[in-house]
Coordinates of C-alpha atoms (C1' of nucleotides) in Angstrom, one line a residue:
Chain O
M1 CA 0.0 0.0 0.0
T2 CA 1.3 3.4 -0.9
D3 CA -0.6 5.0 1.9
S4 CA 1.6 4.1 4.9
T5 CA 2.4 6.9 7.3
L6 CA 2.9 10.4 6.0
T7 CA 6.6 11.4 5.9
P8 CA 8.4 14.4 4.5
E9 CA 9.9 12.1 2.0
R10 CA 6.5 11.0 0.6
I11 CA 5.3 14.6 0.6
L12 CA 8.4 15.6 -1.4
E13 CA 7.8 12.9 -4.0
A14 CA 4.2 14.0 -4.4
A15 CA 5.2 17.6 -4.6
E16 CA 7.7 16.9 -7.4
E17 CA 5.0 14.9 -9.2
V18 CA 2.5 17.7 -9.0
L19 CA 5.0 20.3 -10.0
R20 CA 6.0 18.3 -12.9
R21 CA 2.4 18.0 -14.0
Y22 CA 1.0 21.5 -13.2
G23 CA 4.1 23.8 -13.1
P24 CA 5.2 26.1 -10.4
D25 CA 2.4 28.7 -10.7
K26 CA -0.5 26.3 -10.5
T27 CA 0.8 23.9 -7.9
T28 CA -0.9 24.4 -4.6
V29 CA -0.5 22.8 -1.2
V30 CA -4.0 21.4 -1.6
D31 CA -3.0 19.8 -4.8
V32 CA -0.1 18.1 -3.1
A33 CA -2.3 16.9 -0.3
R34 CA -4.8 15.6 -2.8
A35 CA -2.2 13.6 -4.6
L36 CA -1.3 12.0 -1.3
G37 CA -4.9 11.5 -0.3
V38 CA -4.7 13.6 2.8
S39 CA -5.9 17.0 4.0
H40 CA -3.6 20.0 3.4
G41 CA -3.5 20.5 7.1
S42 CA -1.4 17.3 7.3
V43 CA 1.1 18.7 5.0
Y44 CA 1.6 21.6 7.3
R45 CA 2.4 19.2 10.0
H46 CA 5.7 18.3 8.2
F47 CA 6.5 21.6 6.4
P48 CA 6.0 24.9 8.2
S49 CA 5.1 26.7 5.0
K50 CA 4.7 26.3 1.3
A51 CA 8.0 28.1 0.9
A52 CA 9.7 25.5 3.1
L53 CA 8.2 22.8 0.9
R54 CA 9.4 24.5 -2.2
D55 CA 12.9 24.9 -0.7
A56 CA 13.1 21.2 0.1
V57 CA 12.1 20.3 -3.5
T58 CA 14.7 22.7 -4.8
E59 CA 17.4 21.2 -2.6
R60 CA 16.5 17.7 -3.8
W61 CA 16.9 18.8 -7.4
L62 CA 20.2 20.5 -6.8
L63 CA 21.5 17.4 -5.0
G64 CA 20.9 15.6 -8.3
V65 CA 23.4 18.0 -9.8
S66 CA 26.0 18.2 -7.1
L67 CA 26.2 14.5 -6.1
P68 CA 27.5 13.2 -9.5
L69 CA 29.9 16.2 -9.6
A70 CA 31.2 15.3 -6.1
A71 CA 32.1 11.8 -7.5
V72 CA 34.1 13.4 -10.4
A73 CA 35.8 15.8 -8.0
N74 CA 37.2 12.9 -6.0
E75 CA 38.2 10.6 -8.9
S76 CA 41.8 9.4 -9.0
I77 CA 42.7 10.9 -12.3
S78 CA 45.0 13.8 -13.2
P79 CA 43.7 17.2 -11.8
L80 CA 43.6 18.8 -15.2
T81 CA 41.5 16.0 -16.7
R82 CA 39.4 15.9 -13.6
L83 CA 38.8 19.7 -13.8
R84 CA 37.7 19.4 -17.4
H85 CA 35.4 16.4 -16.7
W86 CA 33.9 18.3 -13.8
F87 CA 33.1 21.3 -15.9
D88 CA 31.9 19.2 -18.8
L89 CA 29.6 17.3 -16.5
L90 CA 28.3 20.5 -15.0
V91 CA 27.7 22.2 -18.3
T92 CA 26.2 19.2 -20.1
T93 CA 23.9 18.3 -17.2
K94 CA 22.4 21.7 -17.1
R95 CA 22.2 22.0 -20.9
R96 CA 20.6 18.6 -21.4
W97 CA 18.1 19.4 -18.7
S98 CA 17.2 22.7 -20.2
Q99 CA 16.8 21.3 -23.7
Q100 CA 15.1 17.9 -23.1
D101 CA 12.4 19.1 -20.9
P102 CA 12.2 22.9 -21.1
E103 CA 9.0 23.1 -19.1
L104 CA 10.4 21.2 -16.2
F105 CA 13.6 23.2 -16.4
A106 CA 11.5 26.4 -16.3
T107 CA 9.8 25.0 -13.2
Y108 CA 13.1 24.3 -11.6
L109 CA 14.3 27.8 -12.5
A110 CA 11.2 29.4 -10.9
L111 CA 11.7 27.4 -7.7
A112 CA 15.4 28.2 -7.5
A113 CA 14.7 31.9 -8.0
E114 CA 12.6 31.9 -4.9
S115 CA 15.0 29.6 -2.9
R116 CA 17.9 31.9 -2.8
E117 CA 19.5 30.6 0.3
V118 CA 19.3 27.0 -0.9
V119 CA 21.0 28.0 -4.2
R120 CA 23.7 29.9 -2.4
E121 CA 24.6 26.8 -0.4
H122 CA 24.5 24.7 -3.6
V123 CA 27.1 27.1 -5.2
T124 CA 29.2 26.9 -2.0
T125 CA 29.2 23.1 -2.4
L126 CA 30.2 23.3 -6.0
I127 CA 33.0 25.7 -5.3
A128 CA 34.3 23.4 -2.5
Q129 CA 34.5 20.6 -5.1
L130 CA 36.6 22.9 -7.3
I131 CA 38.8 23.6 -4.3
T132 CA 39.4 19.9 -3.9
I133 CA 40.5 19.5 -7.5
L134 CA 42.7 22.7 -7.5
N135 CA 44.4 21.5 -4.3
A136 CA 45.3 18.2 -5.9
G137 CA 46.7 20.0 -8.9
V138 CA 48.7 22.5 -6.8
A139 CA 50.1 19.7 -4.7
S140 CA 51.3 17.7 -7.8
G141 CA 52.6 20.9 -9.4
V142 CA 50.4 20.9 -12.5
F143 CA 48.4 23.9 -11.4
Y144 CA 49.8 27.2 -10.1
T145 CA 47.8 29.6 -7.9
D146 CA 48.7 31.5 -4.8
D147 CA 45.1 31.4 -3.5
V148 CA 43.1 28.3 -4.1
P149 CA 39.7 29.4 -2.8
T150 CA 39.8 32.6 -4.7
T151 CA 40.8 30.8 -7.9
A152 CA 38.1 28.2 -7.4
R153 CA 35.5 30.9 -7.1
A154 CA 36.9 32.8 -10.1
L155 CA 36.8 29.6 -12.3
F156 CA 33.2 29.1 -11.3
H157 CA 32.2 32.7 -12.1
A158 CA 34.2 32.8 -15.4
T159 CA 32.2 29.9 -16.6
A160 CA 28.9 31.1 -15.5
R161 CA 27.6 31.7 -19.0
F162 CA 27.8 27.9 -19.6
H163 CA 26.2 26.6 -16.4
D164 CA 24.2 29.4 -14.8
P165 CA 20.5 28.9 -15.7
V166 CA 20.0 32.6 -16.2
H167 CA 22.0 32.0 -19.4
A168 CA 20.0 29.0 -20.5
N169 CA 18.4 30.9 -23.5
H170 CA 21.9 30.9 -25.1
W171 CA 22.7 27.2 -24.6
A172 CA 21.2 26.3 -27.9
D173 CA 23.3 28.9 -29.9
P174 CA 25.5 27.3 -32.5
E175 CA 28.6 29.0 -31.2
I176 CA 28.1 27.9 -27.6
D177 CA 30.6 25.0 -27.8
S178 CA 33.4 27.0 -29.4
A179 CA 32.7 29.8 -26.8
Y180 CA 33.1 27.2 -24.1
E181 CA 36.3 26.0 -25.6
G182 CA 37.6 29.6 -25.8
V183 CA 37.0 30.2 -22.1
W184 CA 38.4 26.9 -21.2
T185 CA 41.6 27.5 -23.1
L186 CA 42.0 30.8 -21.4
L187 CA 41.4 29.4 -17.9
V188 CA 43.8 26.4 -18.4
R189 CA 46.5 28.9 -19.5
A190 CA 45.8 30.9 -16.3
L191 CA 46.4 27.8 -14.2
Q192 CA 49.6 26.7 -15.8
P193 CA 52.7 27.0 -13.6
D194 CA 55.3 29.6 -14.9
Chain B
M1 CA 8.4 75.8 -30.3
T2 CA 8.8 72.2 -29.5
D3 CA 6.2 71.1 -31.9
S4 CA 8.1 71.6 -35.2
T5 CA 7.8 68.7 -37.6
L6 CA 7.6 65.2 -36.3
T7 CA 10.8 63.2 -36.7
P8 CA 12.0 59.8 -35.6
E9 CA 14.4 61.6 -33.2
R10 CA 11.6 63.5 -31.5
I11 CA 9.5 60.4 -31.2
L12 CA 12.4 58.5 -29.6
E13 CA 12.9 61.3 -27.1
A14 CA 9.2 61.2 -26.2
A15 CA 9.3 57.4 -26.0
E16 CA 12.2 57.5 -23.5
E17 CA 10.4 60.1 -21.4
V18 CA 7.2 58.1 -21.3
L19 CA 9.1 54.8 -20.6
R20 CA 10.9 56.5 -17.8
R21 CA 7.6 57.7 -16.3
Y22 CA 5.4 54.7 -16.9
G23 CA 7.7 51.7 -17.3
P24 CA 7.8 49.2 -20.1
D25 CA 4.5 47.4 -19.4
K26 CA 2.3 50.5 -19.2
T27 CA 3.8 52.4 -22.0
T28 CA 1.6 52.5 -25.2
V29 CA 2.1 54.0 -28.5
V30 CA -0.9 56.2 -27.7
D31 CA 0.9 57.5 -24.7
V32 CA 3.9 58.4 -26.8
A33 CA 1.7 60.1 -29.3
R34 CA -0.1 62.0 -26.6
A35 CA 3.2 63.2 -25.2
L36 CA 4.0 64.7 -28.6
G37 CA 0.6 66.1 -29.1
V38 CA 0.0 64.0 -32.2
S39 CA -2.3 61.1 -33.1
H40 CA -0.8 57.6 -32.7
G41 CA -1.3 57.1 -36.4
S42 CA 1.5 59.7 -37.0
V43 CA 3.9 57.7 -34.9
Y44 CA 3.2 54.7 -37.3
R45 CA 4.3 56.9 -40.2
H46 CA 7.9 56.8 -38.7
F47 CA 8.1 53.5 -37.1
P48 CA 6.4 50.4 -38.7
S49 CA 5.5 48.9 -35.3
K50 CA 5.7 49.2 -31.6
A51 CA 8.5 46.6 -31.7
A52 CA 10.5 48.7 -34.0
L53 CA 10.1 51.8 -31.8
R54 CA 11.2 49.7 -28.8
D55 CA 14.2 48.4 -30.7
A56 CA 15.2 52.0 -31.6
V57 CA 15.0 53.1 -27.9
T58 CA 17.1 50.1 -26.9
E59 CA 19.7 50.8 -29.5
R60 CA 20.0 54.4 -28.2
W61 CA 20.5 53.2 -24.7
L62 CA 23.1 50.7 -25.7
L63 CA 25.0 53.4 -27.6
G64 CA 25.3 55.2 -24.3
V65 CA 27.2 52.2 -23.1
S66 CA 29.3 51.4 -26.1
L67 CA 30.4 54.9 -27.2
P68 CA 32.3 55.7 -24.0
L69 CA 33.9 52.3 -24.2
A70 CA 35.0 52.9 -27.7
A71 CA 36.9 55.9 -26.5
V72 CA 38.7 53.8 -23.9
A73 CA 39.4 51.1 -26.4
N74 CA 41.3 53.6 -28.6
E75 CA 43.2 55.4 -25.9
S76 CA 47.0 55.7 -26.3
I77 CA 47.9 53.9 -23.1
S78 CA 49.4 50.5 -22.4
P79 CA 47.1 47.7 -23.6
L80 CA 47.0 46.0 -20.1
T81 CA 45.9 49.3 -18.5
R82 CA 43.5 49.9 -21.3
L83 CA 42.0 46.5 -20.9
R84 CA 41.5 47.0 -17.2
H85 CA 40.0 50.5 -17.8
W86 CA 37.7 49.2 -20.4
F87 CA 36.3 46.4 -18.2
D88 CA 36.2 48.8 -15.2
L89 CA 34.1 51.2 -17.2
L90 CA 31.8 48.5 -18.5
V91 CA 31.3 47.0 -15.1
T92 CA 30.8 50.2 -13.2
T93 CA 28.6 51.8 -15.8
K94 CA 26.2 48.8 -15.6
R95 CA 26.4 48.5 -11.9
R96 CA 25.8 52.2 -11.2
W97 CA 22.9 52.2 -13.6
S98 CA 21.3 49.2 -11.9
Q99 CA 21.7 50.7 -8.4
Q100 CA 21.0 54.3 -8.8
D101 CA 17.8 53.8 -10.7
P102 CA 16.6 50.3 -10.4
E103 CA 13.2 50.9 -12.0
L104 CA 14.7 52.5 -15.1
F105 CA 17.3 49.7 -15.2
A106 CA 14.4 47.2 -15.0
T107 CA 12.8 49.0 -17.9
Y108 CA 16.0 48.8 -19.9
L109 CA 16.2 45.1 -19.1
A110 CA 12.7 44.4 -20.3
L111 CA 13.3 46.3 -23.6
A112 CA 16.6 44.5 -24.2
A113 CA 15.0 41.1 -23.5
E114 CA 12.6 41.8 -26.4
S115 CA 15.2 43.4 -28.7
R116 CA 17.4 40.3 -29.1
E117 CA 18.9 41.3 -32.4
V118 CA 19.9 44.8 -31.2
V119 CA 21.6 43.3 -28.2
R120 CA 23.4 40.8 -30.3
E121 CA 24.9 43.6 -32.4
H122 CA 25.8 45.5 -29.3
V123 CA 27.7 42.5 -28.0
T124 CA 29.5 42.2 -31.3
T125 CA 30.5 45.9 -31.1
L126 CA 31.9 45.4 -27.6
I127 CA 33.9 42.3 -28.6
A128 CA 35.3 44.2 -31.6
Q129 CA 36.6 46.9 -29.1
L130 CA 38.2 44.1 -27.1
I131 CA 39.8 42.8 -30.3
T132 CA 41.3 46.3 -30.8
I133 CA 42.9 46.3 -27.4
L134 CA 44.1 42.7 -27.7
N135 CA 45.7 43.4 -31.1
A136 CA 47.6 46.3 -29.6
G137 CA 48.8 44.1 -26.8
V138 CA 49.8 41.3 -29.0
A139 CA 51.7 43.7 -31.4
S140 CA 53.7 45.1 -28.5
G141 CA 54.3 41.7 -27.0
V142 CA 52.6 42.3 -23.6
F143 CA 49.8 39.9 -24.5
Y144 CA 50.0 36.4 -25.8
T145 CA 47.2 34.6 -27.7
D146 CA 47.2 32.6 -30.9
D147 CA 43.6 33.6 -31.8
V148 CA 42.6 37.2 -30.9
P149 CA 38.9 37.1 -31.8
T150 CA 38.4 33.9 -29.9
T151 CA 40.2 35.3 -26.9
A152 CA 38.3 38.6 -27.0
R153 CA 35.0 36.7 -27.0
A154 CA 36.3 34.4 -24.2
L155 CA 37.2 37.5 -22.1
F156 CA 33.8 38.9 -22.6
H157 CA 32.0 35.7 -21.6
A158 CA 34.3 35.0 -18.7
T159 CA 33.4 38.4 -17.2
A160 CA 29.6 38.1 -17.9
R161 CA 28.8 37.8 -14.3
F162 CA 30.0 41.4 -13.8
H163 CA 28.4 43.1 -16.7
D164 CA 25.5 41.0 -18.1
P165 CA 22.3 42.4 -16.7
V166 CA 20.9 39.0 -16.0
H167 CA 23.3 38.9 -13.1
A168 CA 22.3 42.4 -11.8
N169 CA 20.7 41.0 -8.7
H170 CA 24.2 40.0 -7.5
W171 CA 25.9 43.3 -8.1
A172 CA 25.1 44.6 -4.6
D173 CA 26.6 41.5 -3.0
P174 CA 29.5 42.4 -0.7
E175 CA 31.9 39.9 -2.4
I176 CA 31.3 41.2 -5.9
D177 CA 34.5 43.3 -6.0
S178 CA 36.7 40.6 -4.7
A179 CA 35.1 38.1 -7.1
Y180 CA 35.8 40.6 -10.0
E181 CA 39.4 40.9 -8.9
G182 CA 39.7 37.1 -8.7
V183 CA 38.5 36.7 -12.3
W184 CA 40.6 39.6 -13.5
T185 CA 43.7 38.1 -12.0
L186 CA 43.0 34.7 -13.6
L187 CA 42.4 36.4 -17.1
V188 CA 45.5 38.5 -16.9
R189 CA 47.6 35.5 -16.2
A190 CA 46.1 33.8 -19.1
L191 CA 47.1 36.6 -21.4
Q192 CA 50.7 36.8 -20.2
P193 CA 53.4 35.7 -22.7
D194 CA 55.3 32.6 -21.7
Chain F
dA1 C1' 1.3 66.0 -53.1
dT2 C1' 2.5 65.4 -48.4
dG3 C1' 1.8 64.4 -44.1
dA4 C1' -1.5 64.0 -40.3
dT5 C1' -5.9 62.2 -38.7
dG6 C1' -9.2 59.2 -36.3
dA7 C1' -12.6 55.5 -37.0
dC8 C1' -12.3 50.8 -37.1
dA9 C1' -11.4 45.4 -36.3
dG10 C1' -9.0 42.3 -33.9
dA11 C1' -5.9 41.5 -30.1
dT12 C1' -4.5 42.7 -25.5
dA13 C1' -5.0 44.6 -21.0
dT14 C1' -7.6 46.0 -16.8
dT15 C1' -10.7 45.4 -13.2
dG16 C1' -13.3 43.9 -9.5
dA17 C1' -16.4 40.3 -7.8
dA18 C1' -16.2 35.5 -6.9
dA19 C1' -13.5 31.6 -5.9
dT20 C1' -9.5 29.5 -4.2
dT21 C1' -5.4 29.2 -1.4
dT22 C1' -2.5 29.7 2.7
dG23 C1' -1.7 28.9 7.3
dT24 C1' -4.0 28.3 12.1
dC25 C1' -6.1 25.8 15.4
dA26 C1' -9.9 23.6 18.1
dT27 C1' -11.6 19.1 17.5
dC28 C1' -11.7 14.4 16.3
dA29 C1' -10.1 9.3 15.9
dC30 C1' -7.4 5.6 17.4
Chain R
dG1 C1' -1.2 11.1 23.4
dT2 C1' -0.3 11.4 18.6
dG3 C1' -1.3 12.6 14.5
dA4 C1' -4.9 13.8 11.0
dT5 C1' -8.8 16.7 10.1
dG6 C1' -11.5 20.5 8.1
dA7 C1' -13.7 25.1 9.3
dC8 C1' -12.1 29.5 9.2
dA9 C1' -9.9 34.5 8.3
dA10 C1' -6.9 36.9 5.5
dA11 C1' -4.4 36.9 1.4
dT12 C1' -4.1 35.7 -3.4
dT13 C1' -5.7 34.1 -7.7
dT14 C1' -9.1 33.5 -11.4
dC15 C1' -12.4 34.9 -14.7
dA16 C1' -15.2 37.3 -17.7
dA17 C1' -16.9 41.8 -18.8
dT18 C1' -15.2 46.0 -20.0
dA19 C1' -12.0 49.1 -21.7
dT20 C1' -7.8 50.1 -24.1
dC21 C1' -4.4 49.3 -27.5
dT22 C1' -2.2 48.0 -32.0
dG23 C1' -1.9 48.6 -36.7
dT24 C1' -4.6 49.9 -41.1
dC25 C1' -6.4 52.9 -44.2
dA26 C1' -9.8 56.0 -46.3
dT27 C1' -10.2 60.7 -45.6
dC28 C1' -8.8 65.4 -44.4
dA29 C1' -6.0 69.7 -44.4
dT30 C1' -2.4 72.5 -46.2

DNA sequence: ATGATGACAGATATTGAAATTTGTCATCAC
DNA sequence: GTGATGACAAATTTCAATATCTGTCATCAT
């Protein structure tokens, strides 16, 4: 039976399902409760507000991005290859998502825009992964930088056009790949030891 | 008398004034005509559509950005200093604009979002200015790159977070200046001859 | 002849009354 | 006692009627 006890986890699943079906504007707490066969008051027993529920859904989605990236960041391969794989995965994940299901991506975008704090933490997580890769590279002498955290943040910001959803409307441009290569080339040069 | 013959120029001035006052959503061609004391049919004699009028206003605004930058791009100072001044001017212009008059900036943003082609040309213009600076630097040996146009475009994209209006909501963040310095440091390193 | 007008049709936007939603909490069921 | 319920007030959204706007063009004025 699907209707065992009500848990935050089950509510999140239902919320994702409803969001997927109705979009961010038309999804209501009543809809989510209905999908679960409970009253909306019961949902409020597990999430203090609709905003908190939305934040939790956003966090779940962002984990889907950051967990695979964490695996890459900790792979036992050369730091330069690892850095490239990491950015490739970040960029292609976002791009595929935005193109294969634009409506769902728009939903994700709308949620993220309202869950600023959750997104901020996500970005911090990603930059921490970059720090891991940079540290490995500096230790083995293939990267030079006198300030790893600053450089990690700079790499993230310098590539924003290719992974920040606010730029998603450019991800189908024909020049996007060569533009990405151009920035990558520049950044790799910046990391080279003298 | 302000009511001499009706010209595109006078219509543009009136349109800017009305946009400034009412914002992009509530501005109508009828409003613009009223501001000029003419019928809206007369406006259509000079602009084929409301979209064309909007594009022309956008183009005018963007010229306000690109003309001062052109001056910097052609200054007779060291290419590295010139590059830095150019980006500083670009970044501070946008930032001041977005913070001193957020409503007008939002208006500009809304117009630009609908005038894609005009914006595309604006970006091409800016990248051409970067090419000028890079060429000077390569000629005098202070910059290295084997592909000036690609590098110019990469520099523009890598700094998008600090000048692309889609990122304007981060321009008041306290770390924005150090983030900018971080990216700048990286990019300068990438341009250094071996 | 040149340029401005305003009536018009179809498309779009506004408005405010009615319906729905959010979040609370006294009550209910087990 | 624990957890779910649904009635409720306040806030928000929906909807359809009404008004306005866009773009055209036959007509007017100079």
